[in-house]
Tab-separated table of C-alpha atoms in Angstrom:
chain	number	residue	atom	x	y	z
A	1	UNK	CA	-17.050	-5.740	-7.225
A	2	UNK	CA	-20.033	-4.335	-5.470
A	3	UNK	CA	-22.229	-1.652	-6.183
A	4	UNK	CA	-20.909	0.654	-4.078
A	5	UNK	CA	-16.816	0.433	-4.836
A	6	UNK	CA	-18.227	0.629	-8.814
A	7	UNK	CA	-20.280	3.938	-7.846
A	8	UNK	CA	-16.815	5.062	-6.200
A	9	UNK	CA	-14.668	4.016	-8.699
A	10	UNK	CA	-16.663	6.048	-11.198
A	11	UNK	CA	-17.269	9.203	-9.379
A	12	UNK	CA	-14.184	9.709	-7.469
A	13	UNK	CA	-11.189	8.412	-9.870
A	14	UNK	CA	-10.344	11.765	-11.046
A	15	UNK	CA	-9.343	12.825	-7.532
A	16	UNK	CA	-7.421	9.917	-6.995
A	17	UNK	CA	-5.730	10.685	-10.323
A	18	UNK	CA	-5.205	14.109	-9.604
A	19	UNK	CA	-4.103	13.565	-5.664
A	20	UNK	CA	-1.793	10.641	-6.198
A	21	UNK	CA	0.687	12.131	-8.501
A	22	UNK	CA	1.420	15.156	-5.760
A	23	UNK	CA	4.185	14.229	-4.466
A	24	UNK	CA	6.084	12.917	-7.581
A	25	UNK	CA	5.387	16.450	-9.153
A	26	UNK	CA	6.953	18.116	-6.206
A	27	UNK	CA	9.681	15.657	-5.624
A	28	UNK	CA	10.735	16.364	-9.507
A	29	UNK	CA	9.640	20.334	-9.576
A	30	UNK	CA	11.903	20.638	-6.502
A	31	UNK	CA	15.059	18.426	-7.979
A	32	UNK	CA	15.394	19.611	-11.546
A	33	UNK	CA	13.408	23.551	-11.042
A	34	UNK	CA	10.718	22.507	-13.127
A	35	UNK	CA	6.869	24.219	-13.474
A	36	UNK	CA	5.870	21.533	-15.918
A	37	UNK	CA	4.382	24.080	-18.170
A	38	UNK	CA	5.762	21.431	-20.725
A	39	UNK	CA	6.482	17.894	-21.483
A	40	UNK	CA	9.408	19.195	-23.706
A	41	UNK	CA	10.960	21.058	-21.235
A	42	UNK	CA	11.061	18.988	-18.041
A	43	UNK	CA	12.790	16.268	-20.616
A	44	UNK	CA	15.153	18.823	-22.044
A	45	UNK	CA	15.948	19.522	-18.618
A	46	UNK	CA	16.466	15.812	-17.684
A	47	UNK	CA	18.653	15.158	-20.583
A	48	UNK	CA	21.410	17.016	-18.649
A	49	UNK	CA	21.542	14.601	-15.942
A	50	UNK	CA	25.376	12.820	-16.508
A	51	UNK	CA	24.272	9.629	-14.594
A	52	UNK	CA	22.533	7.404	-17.420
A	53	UNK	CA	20.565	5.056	-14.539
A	54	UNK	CA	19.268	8.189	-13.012
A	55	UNK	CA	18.405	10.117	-16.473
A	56	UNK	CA	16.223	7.410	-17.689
A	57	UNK	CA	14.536	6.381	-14.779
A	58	UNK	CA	13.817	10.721	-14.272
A	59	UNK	CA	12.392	10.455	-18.461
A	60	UNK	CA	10.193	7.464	-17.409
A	61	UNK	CA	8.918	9.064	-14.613
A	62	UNK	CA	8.195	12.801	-16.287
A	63	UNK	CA	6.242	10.738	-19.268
A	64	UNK	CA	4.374	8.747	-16.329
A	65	UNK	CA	3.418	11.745	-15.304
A	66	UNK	CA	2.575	13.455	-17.832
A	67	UNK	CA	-0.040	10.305	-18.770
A	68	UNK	CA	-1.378	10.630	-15.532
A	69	UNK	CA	-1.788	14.550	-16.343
A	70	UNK	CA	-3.540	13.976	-19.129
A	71	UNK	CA	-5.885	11.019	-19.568
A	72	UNK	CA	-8.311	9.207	-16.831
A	73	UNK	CA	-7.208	5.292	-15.976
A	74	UNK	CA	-7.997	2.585	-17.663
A	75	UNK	CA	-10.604	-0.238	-15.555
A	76	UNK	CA	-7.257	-2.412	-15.885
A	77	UNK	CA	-5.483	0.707	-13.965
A	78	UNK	CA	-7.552	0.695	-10.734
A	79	UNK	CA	-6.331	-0.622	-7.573
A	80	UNK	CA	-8.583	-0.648	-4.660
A	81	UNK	CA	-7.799	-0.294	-1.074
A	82	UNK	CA	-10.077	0.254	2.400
A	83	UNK	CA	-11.246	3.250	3.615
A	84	UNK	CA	-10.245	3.088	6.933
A	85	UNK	CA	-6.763	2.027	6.255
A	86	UNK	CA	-6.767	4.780	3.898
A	87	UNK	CA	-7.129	6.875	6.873
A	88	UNK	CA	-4.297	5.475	9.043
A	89	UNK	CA	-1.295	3.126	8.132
A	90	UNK	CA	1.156	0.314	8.339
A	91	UNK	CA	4.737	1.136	10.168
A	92	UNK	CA	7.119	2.854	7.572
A	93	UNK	CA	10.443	0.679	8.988
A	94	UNK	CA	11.035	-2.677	10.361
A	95	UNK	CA	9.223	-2.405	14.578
A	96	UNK	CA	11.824	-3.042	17.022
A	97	UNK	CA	10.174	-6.391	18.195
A	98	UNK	CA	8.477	-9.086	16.268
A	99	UNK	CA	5.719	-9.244	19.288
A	100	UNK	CA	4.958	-5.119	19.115
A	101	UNK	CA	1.219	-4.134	18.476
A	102	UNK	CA	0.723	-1.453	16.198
A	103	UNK	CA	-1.457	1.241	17.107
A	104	UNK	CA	-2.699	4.478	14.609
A	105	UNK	CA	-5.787	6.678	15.326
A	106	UNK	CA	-7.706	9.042	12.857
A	107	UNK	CA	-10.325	11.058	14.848
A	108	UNK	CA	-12.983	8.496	15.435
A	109	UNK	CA	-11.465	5.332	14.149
A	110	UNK	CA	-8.354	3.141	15.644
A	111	UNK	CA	-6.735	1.034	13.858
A	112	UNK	CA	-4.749	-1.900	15.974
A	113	UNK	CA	-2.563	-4.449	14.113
A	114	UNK	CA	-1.365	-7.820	16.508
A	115	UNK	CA	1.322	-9.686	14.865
A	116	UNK	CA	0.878	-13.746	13.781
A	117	UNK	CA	2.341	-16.766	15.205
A	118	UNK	CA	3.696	-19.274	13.400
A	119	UNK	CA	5.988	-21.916	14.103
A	120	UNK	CA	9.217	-20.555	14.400
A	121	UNK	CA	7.732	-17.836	12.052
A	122	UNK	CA	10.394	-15.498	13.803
A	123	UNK	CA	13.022	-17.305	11.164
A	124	UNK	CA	11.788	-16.404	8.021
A	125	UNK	CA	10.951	-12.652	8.994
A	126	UNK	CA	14.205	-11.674	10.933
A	127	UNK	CA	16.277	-8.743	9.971
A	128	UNK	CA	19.028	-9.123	7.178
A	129	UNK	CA	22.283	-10.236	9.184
A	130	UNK	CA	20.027	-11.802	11.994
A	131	UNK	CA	19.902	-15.128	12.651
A	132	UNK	CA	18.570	-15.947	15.925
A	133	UNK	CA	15.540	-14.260	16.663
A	134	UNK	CA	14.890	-12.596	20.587
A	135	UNK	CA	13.883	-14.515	23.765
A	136	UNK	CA	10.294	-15.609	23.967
A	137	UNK	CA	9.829	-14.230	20.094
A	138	UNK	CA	10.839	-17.794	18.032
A	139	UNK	CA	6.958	-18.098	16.937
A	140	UNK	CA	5.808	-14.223	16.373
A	141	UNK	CA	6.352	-12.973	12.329
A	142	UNK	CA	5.829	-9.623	13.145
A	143	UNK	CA	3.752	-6.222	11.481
A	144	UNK	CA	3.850	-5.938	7.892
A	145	UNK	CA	5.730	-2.621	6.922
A	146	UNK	CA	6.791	-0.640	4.394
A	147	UNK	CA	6.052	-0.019	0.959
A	148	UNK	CA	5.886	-3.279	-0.090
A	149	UNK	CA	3.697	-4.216	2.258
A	150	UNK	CA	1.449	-1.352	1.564
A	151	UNK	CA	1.860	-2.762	-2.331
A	152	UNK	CA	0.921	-6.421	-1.291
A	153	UNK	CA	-2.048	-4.715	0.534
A	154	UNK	CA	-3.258	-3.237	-2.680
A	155	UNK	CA	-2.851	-6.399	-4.734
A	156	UNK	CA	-5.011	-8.456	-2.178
A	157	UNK	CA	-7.736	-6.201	-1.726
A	158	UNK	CA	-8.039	-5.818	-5.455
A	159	UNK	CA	-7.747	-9.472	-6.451
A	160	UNK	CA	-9.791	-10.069	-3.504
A	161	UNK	CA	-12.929	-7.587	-4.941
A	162	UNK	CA	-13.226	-10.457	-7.690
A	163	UNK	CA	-12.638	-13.515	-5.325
A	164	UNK	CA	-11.903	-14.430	-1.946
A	165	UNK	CA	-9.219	-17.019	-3.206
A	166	UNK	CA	-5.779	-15.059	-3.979
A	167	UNK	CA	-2.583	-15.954	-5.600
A	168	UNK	CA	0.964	-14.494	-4.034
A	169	UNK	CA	3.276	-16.214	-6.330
A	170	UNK	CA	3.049	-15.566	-10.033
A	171	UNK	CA	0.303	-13.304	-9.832
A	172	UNK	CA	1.827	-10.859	-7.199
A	173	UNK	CA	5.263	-10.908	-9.107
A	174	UNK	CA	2.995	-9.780	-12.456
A	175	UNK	CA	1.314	-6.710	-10.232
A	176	UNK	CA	4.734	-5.653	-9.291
A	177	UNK	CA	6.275	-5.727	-12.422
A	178	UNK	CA	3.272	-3.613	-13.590
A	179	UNK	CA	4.572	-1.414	-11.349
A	180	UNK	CA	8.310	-1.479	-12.109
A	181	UNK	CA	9.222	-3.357	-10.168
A	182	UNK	CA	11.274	-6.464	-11.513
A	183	UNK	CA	11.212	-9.678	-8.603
A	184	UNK	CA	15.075	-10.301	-8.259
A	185	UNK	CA	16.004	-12.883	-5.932
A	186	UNK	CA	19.541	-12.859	-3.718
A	187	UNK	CA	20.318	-11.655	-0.323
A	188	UNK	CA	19.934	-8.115	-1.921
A	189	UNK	CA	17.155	-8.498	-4.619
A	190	UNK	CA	13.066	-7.795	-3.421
A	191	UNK	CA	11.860	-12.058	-3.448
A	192	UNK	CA	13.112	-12.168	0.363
A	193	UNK	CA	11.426	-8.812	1.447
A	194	UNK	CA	8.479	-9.468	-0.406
A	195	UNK	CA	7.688	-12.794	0.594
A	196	UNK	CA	8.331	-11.386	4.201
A	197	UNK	CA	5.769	-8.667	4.128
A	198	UNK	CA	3.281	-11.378	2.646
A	199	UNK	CA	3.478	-14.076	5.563
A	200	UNK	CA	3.675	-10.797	8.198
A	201	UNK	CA	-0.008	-9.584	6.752
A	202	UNK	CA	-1.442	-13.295	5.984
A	203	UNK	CA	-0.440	-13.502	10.090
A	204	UNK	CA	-1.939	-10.839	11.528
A	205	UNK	CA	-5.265	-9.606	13.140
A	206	UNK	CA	-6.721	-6.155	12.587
A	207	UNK	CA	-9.130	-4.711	14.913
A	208	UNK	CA	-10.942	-1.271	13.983
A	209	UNK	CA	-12.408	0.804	16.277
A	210	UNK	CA	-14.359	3.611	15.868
A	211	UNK	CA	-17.072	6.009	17.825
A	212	UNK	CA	-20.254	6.663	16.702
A	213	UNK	CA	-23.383	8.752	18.109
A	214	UNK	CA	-20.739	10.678	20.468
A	215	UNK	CA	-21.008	6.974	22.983
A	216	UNK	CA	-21.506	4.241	20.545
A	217	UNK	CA	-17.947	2.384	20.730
A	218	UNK	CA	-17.739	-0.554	18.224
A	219	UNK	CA	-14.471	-3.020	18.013
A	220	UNK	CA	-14.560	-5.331	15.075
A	221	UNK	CA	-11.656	-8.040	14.787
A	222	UNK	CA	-10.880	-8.652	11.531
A	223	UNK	CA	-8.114	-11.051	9.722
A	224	UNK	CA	-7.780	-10.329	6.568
A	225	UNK	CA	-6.301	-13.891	5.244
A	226	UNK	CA	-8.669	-17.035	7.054
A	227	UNK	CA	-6.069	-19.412	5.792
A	228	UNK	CA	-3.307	-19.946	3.405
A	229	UNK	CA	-0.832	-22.556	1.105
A	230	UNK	CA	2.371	-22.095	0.669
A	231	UNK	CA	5.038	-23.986	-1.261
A	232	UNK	CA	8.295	-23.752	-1.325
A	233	UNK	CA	8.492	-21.281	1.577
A	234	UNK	CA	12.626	-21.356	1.628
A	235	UNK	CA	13.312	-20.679	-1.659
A	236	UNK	CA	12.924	-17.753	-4.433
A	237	UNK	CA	10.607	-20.049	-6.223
A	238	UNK	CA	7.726	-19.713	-3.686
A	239	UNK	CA	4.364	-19.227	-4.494
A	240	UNK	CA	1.393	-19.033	-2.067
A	241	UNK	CA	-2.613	-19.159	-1.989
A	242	UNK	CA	-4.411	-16.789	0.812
A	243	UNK	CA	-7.939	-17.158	1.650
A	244	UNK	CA	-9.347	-13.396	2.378
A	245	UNK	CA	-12.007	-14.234	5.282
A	246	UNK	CA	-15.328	-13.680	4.766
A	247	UNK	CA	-16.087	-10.734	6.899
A	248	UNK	CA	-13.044	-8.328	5.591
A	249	UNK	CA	-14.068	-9.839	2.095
A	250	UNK	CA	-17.981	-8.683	2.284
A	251	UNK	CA	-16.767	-5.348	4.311
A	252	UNK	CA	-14.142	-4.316	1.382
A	253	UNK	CA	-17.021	-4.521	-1.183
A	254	UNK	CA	-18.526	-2.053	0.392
A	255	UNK	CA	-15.473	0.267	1.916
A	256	UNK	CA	-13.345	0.033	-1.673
A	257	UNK	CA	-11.291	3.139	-2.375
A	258	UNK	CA	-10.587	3.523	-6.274
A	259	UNK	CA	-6.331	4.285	-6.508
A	260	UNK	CA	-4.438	4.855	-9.834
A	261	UNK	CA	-2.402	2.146	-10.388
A	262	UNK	CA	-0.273	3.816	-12.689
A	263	UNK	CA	0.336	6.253	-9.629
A	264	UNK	CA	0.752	3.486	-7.174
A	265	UNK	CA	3.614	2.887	-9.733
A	266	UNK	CA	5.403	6.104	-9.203
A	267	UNK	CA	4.980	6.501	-5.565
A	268	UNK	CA	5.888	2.315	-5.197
A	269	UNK	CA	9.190	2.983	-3.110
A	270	UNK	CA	7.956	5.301	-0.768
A	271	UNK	CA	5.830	4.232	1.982
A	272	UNK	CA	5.542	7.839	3.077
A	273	UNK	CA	3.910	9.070	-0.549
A	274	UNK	CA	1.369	5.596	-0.874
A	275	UNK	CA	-0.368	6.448	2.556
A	276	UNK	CA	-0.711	10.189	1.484
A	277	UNK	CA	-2.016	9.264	-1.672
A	278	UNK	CA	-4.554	6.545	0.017
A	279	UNK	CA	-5.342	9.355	2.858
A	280	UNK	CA	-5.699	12.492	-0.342
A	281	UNK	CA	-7.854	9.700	-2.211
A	282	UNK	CA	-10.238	8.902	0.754
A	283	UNK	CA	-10.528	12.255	2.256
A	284	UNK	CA	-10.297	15.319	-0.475
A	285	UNK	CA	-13.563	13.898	-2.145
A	286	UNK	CA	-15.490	14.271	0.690
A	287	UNK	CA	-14.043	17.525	2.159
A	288	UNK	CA	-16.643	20.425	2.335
A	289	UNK	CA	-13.902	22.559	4.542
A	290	UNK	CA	-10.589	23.387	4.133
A	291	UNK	CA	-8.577	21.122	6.441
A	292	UNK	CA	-5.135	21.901	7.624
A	293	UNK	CA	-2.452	19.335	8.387
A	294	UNK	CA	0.509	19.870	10.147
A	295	UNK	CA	3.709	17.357	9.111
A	296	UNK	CA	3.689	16.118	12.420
A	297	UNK	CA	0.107	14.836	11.775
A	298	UNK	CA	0.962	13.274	9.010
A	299	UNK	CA	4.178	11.338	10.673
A	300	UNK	CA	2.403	10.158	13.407
C-alpha cells in the first residue's frame, strides 16, 4: 500500500465508518420504528417478527450495526476503492445491449466504461432465459453492473494494493463469504452472476476525464485487468487469475479510498447504498460547505 492510501486509511476511516452504515440505520429505523437509543430495544423489537428467516437475518444486522457504532475497523476490515469511481458508478441493472458505453459525470470528472470483446463472450454473459445473444453482439461481454460487480470491484482494488497478480476463484468466494454472502451454484444460486460480473470488468476499458485549470482537458484510458487465466470457465468450479495493469495499479496507490468492510457487508445487496457509501466516504471528509443533493442527483 502506498503512503498516501495508509495516510487516508488512518485519517479518514472514522467517516467511512460513520457514513457507510446510513442507510442500513434508516432502512431499519424506518421498518421496525426504531431510534436505536438501545441495542436491547431494537432486538426486543425484532424478536416480534413471525418470519424466522427474516428475524434473524434483522438480529444479525442490528448487532452489525451496533459493532460498527461502537468500535473503529480492524486493518483486516478495510476495503479500498478509487476516488474517482467513488464519485460516479457502475449501471445498477443489466444495460439493454451488450455493446452500450456507459457514461457518468461528477462536476469535473467523466467517467466512460466500453465493454470487452471476447470470443463469443456474448454466451457466457447473456441474460437468464437467453440463449442467443443480438445481431452483430456474439463477441461483446458487456458493462459490469450491480452490486456484485461493485463487490468484485472492491476485492480487486484491495488485493490489488498488495500485488498486481489477483485471484477470482477461491479467494473472491472467501471475500464474499466475509461478507455474507455464501457462493451457491445452480441456475438460481450467485456462481453464474458472479463469474459474469468478473469477465464483464476483466473486459472492459475505462477512460477518465476530467478538467483542470478551467481549459486543461485530460483523457486517460485505463484497463484495469492487462490480462487474465481462467479455468474451467463453464462450470461452478471456475477459478481465474487477473493481471491489474500497471498504470491503474500505480494510480490506485495513490487514489485509495479506505471503506468498512464490515459495512460493505451490510449494504452488499444494494448497489444503490455501496455507491452512496463510496460517494459519503470520498466526499464528506473533504467538505468545508454544506452541499445539497437532490435524489435525482443521486440516480443519475
Amino acid at each position: 500500500m502506498g503512503n498516501s492510501a495508509r495516510q487516508q486509511a488512518k485519517g479518514l476511516v472514522r467517516n467511512s465508518v460513520t457514513t457507510g452504515v446510513v442507510e442500513v440505520a434508516r432502512s431499519l429505523d424506518k421498518q421496525f420504528s426504531l431510534s436505536f437509543a438501545s441495542r436491547a430495544d431494537a432486538r426486543e423489537q425484532a424478536e416480534r417478527i413471525p418470519k424466522k428467516a427474516v428475524r434473524t437475518k434483522t438480529l444479525n444486522e442490528i448487532d452489525r450495526l451496533h459493532e460498527l457504532r461502537s468500535s473503529l475497523p480492524s486493518v483486516e476490515d478495510l476495503t479500498f476503492h478509487h476516488s474517482g469511481l467513488c464519485q460516479t458508478s457502475l449501471p445498477h441493472s443489466r444495460p439493454a445491449s451488450n455493446s452500450m458505453v456507459w457514461k457518468r459525470q461528477s462536476g469535473r470528472f467523466t467517467l466512460l466504461i466500453r465493454p470487452g470483446v471476447m470470443a463469443n463472450g456474448a454466451a457466457l454473459s447473456l441474460p437468464r432465459g437467453k440463449t442467443v445473444p443480438e445481431k452483430g453482439e456474439q463477441d461483446y461481454v458487456g458493462v459490469p453492473f450491480g452490486s456484485k460487480a461493485r463487490l468484485i470491484m472492491f476485492h480487486l482494488q484491495t488485493e490489488g494494493l498488495k500485488s498486481r497478480t489477483v485471484n477470482l476463484g477461491r479467494n473472491l468466494s472467501a471475500f464474499l463469504r466475509t461478507l455474507g454472502l455464501e457462493p451457491r451454484g445452480g441456475p438460481r444460486g450467485n456462481i453464474a452472476a458472479t463469474k459474469e460480473q468478473a469477465l464483464r470488468i476483466s473486459r472492459c476499458t475505462f477512460t477518465m476525464e476530467w478538467t483542470e485549470d478551467g481549459n486543461r482537458h485530460l483523457i486517460v484510458d485505463r484497463s484495469i485487468v492487462e490480462g487474465m487465466e481462467l479455468q474451467n470457465i463453464n462450470s461452478d468450479d471456475w477459478s481465474g487469475e487477473v493481471q491489474l495493469s500497471q498504470q491503474f495499479h500505480e494510480h490506485l496507490r495513490d487514489h485509495a479510498v479506505p471503506l468498512d468492510r464490515r459495512g460493505i457487508a451490510l449494504l452488499s445487496d444494494s448497489a444503490m447504498a455501496l455507491d452512496l457509501y463510496a460517494l459519503f466516504a470520498y466526499r464528506l471528509p473533504r467538505a468545508d460547505r454544506p452541499v445539497r443533493l437532490s435524489w435525482d442527483q443521486l440516480q443519475a
